[in-house]
Coordinates of C-alpha atoms in Angstrom, one line a residue:
X271 CA -15.9 -19.6 -11.6
X272 CA -17.6 -21.6 -14.4
X273 CA -15.1 -22.8 -17.0
X274 CA -11.9 -21.9 -15.2
X275 CA -9.3 -24.4 -14.2
X276 CA -9.0 -25.3 -10.6
X277 CA -5.5 -23.8 -10.5
X278 CA -6.6 -20.4 -11.8
X279 CA -9.6 -20.4 -9.4
X280 CA -7.2 -21.1 -6.5
X281 CA -4.8 -18.4 -7.5
X282 CA -7.6 -15.9 -8.0
X283 CA -9.2 -16.8 -4.7
X284 CA -5.8 -16.4 -2.9
X285 CA -5.2 -13.0 -4.5
X286 CA -8.5 -11.6 -3.4
X287 CA -8.1 -13.2 0.1
X288 CA -4.6 -11.6 0.4
X289 CA -6.0 -8.1 -0.6
X290 CA -8.8 -8.4 1.9
X291 CA -6.4 -9.6 4.6
X292 CA -4.0 -6.8 3.9
X293 CA -6.8 -4.2 3.9
X294 CA -8.1 -5.5 7.2
X295 CA -4.6 -5.4 8.8
X296 CA -4.3 -1.7 7.7
X297 CA -7.6 -1.0 9.3
X298 CA -6.5 -2.6 12.5
X299 CA -3.3 -0.5 12.3
X300 CA -5.5 2.6 12.1
X301 CA -7.4 1.6 15.2
X302 CA -10.3 -0.6 14.2
X303 CA -10.8 -3.7 16.3
X304 CA -9.6 -6.9 14.6
X305 CA -13.0 -8.6 14.8
X306 CA -14.6 -5.5 13.1
X307 CA -12.0 -5.1 10.3
X308 CA -12.8 -8.0 7.9
X309 CA -16.2 -6.8 6.7
X310 CA -15.2 -3.2 5.8
X311 CA -12.0 -4.6 4.2
X312 CA -14.0 -7.0 2.0
X313 CA -16.4 -4.2 1.0
X314 CA -13.6 -1.9 0.1
X315 CA -11.8 -4.5 -2.0
X316 CA -15.1 -5.5 -3.7
X317 CA -15.9 -1.8 -4.4
X318 CA -12.4 -1.1 -5.8
X319 CA -12.4 -4.1 -8.0
X320 CA -15.9 -3.3 -9.3
X321 CA -15.1 0.3 -9.9
X322 CA -11.9 -0.7 -11.7
X323 CA -13.9 -3.0 -14.1
X324 CA -16.5 -0.3 -14.8
X325 CA -13.8 2.4 -15.3
X326 CA -12.0 0.1 -17.8
X327 CA -15.2 -0.8 -19.6
X328 CA -16.2 2.8 -20.0
X329 CA -12.6 4.0 -20.6
X330 CA -13.2 6.6 -18.0
X331 CA -11.5 6.7 -14.6
X332 CA -14.5 8.5 -12.9
X333 CA -16.0 5.4 -11.3
X334 CA -12.7 4.4 -9.7
X335 CA -11.9 8.0 -8.7
X336 CA -15.3 8.6 -7.2
X337 CA -15.1 5.4 -5.1
X338 CA -11.6 6.2 -3.9
X339 CA -12.9 9.6 -2.8
X340 CA -15.8 8.1 -0.9
X341 CA -13.7 5.5 0.8
X342 CA -11.2 8.2 1.9
X343 CA -14.1 10.3 3.2
X344 CA -15.5 7.4 5.1
X345 CA -12.2 6.5 6.6
X346 CA -11.5 10.0 7.7
X347 CA -15.0 10.3 9.3
X348 CA -14.8 7.0 11.2
X349 CA -13.9 7.8 14.9
X350 CA -11.9 4.6 15.3
X351 CA -9.7 5.6 12.4
X352 CA -9.1 9.2 13.1
X353 CA -5.6 10.1 14.0

């Protein structure tokens, strides 16, 4: 993070790490093996953050809503996550 202060960078890093850790824990709660949960959690958080930025920039929630729908479909289709 180019010109940011070390404190801001640390807080930002911690915030994203916490979101990924929380998402991974939810995936484990839904049946995913702990060693397999980190990557999809990171991809989901990355996608959500990107879609949020695009939606705000375009002043249109479509990108975020579309991603949320695709993530929901993927979670429902995943055998390990089916209830």
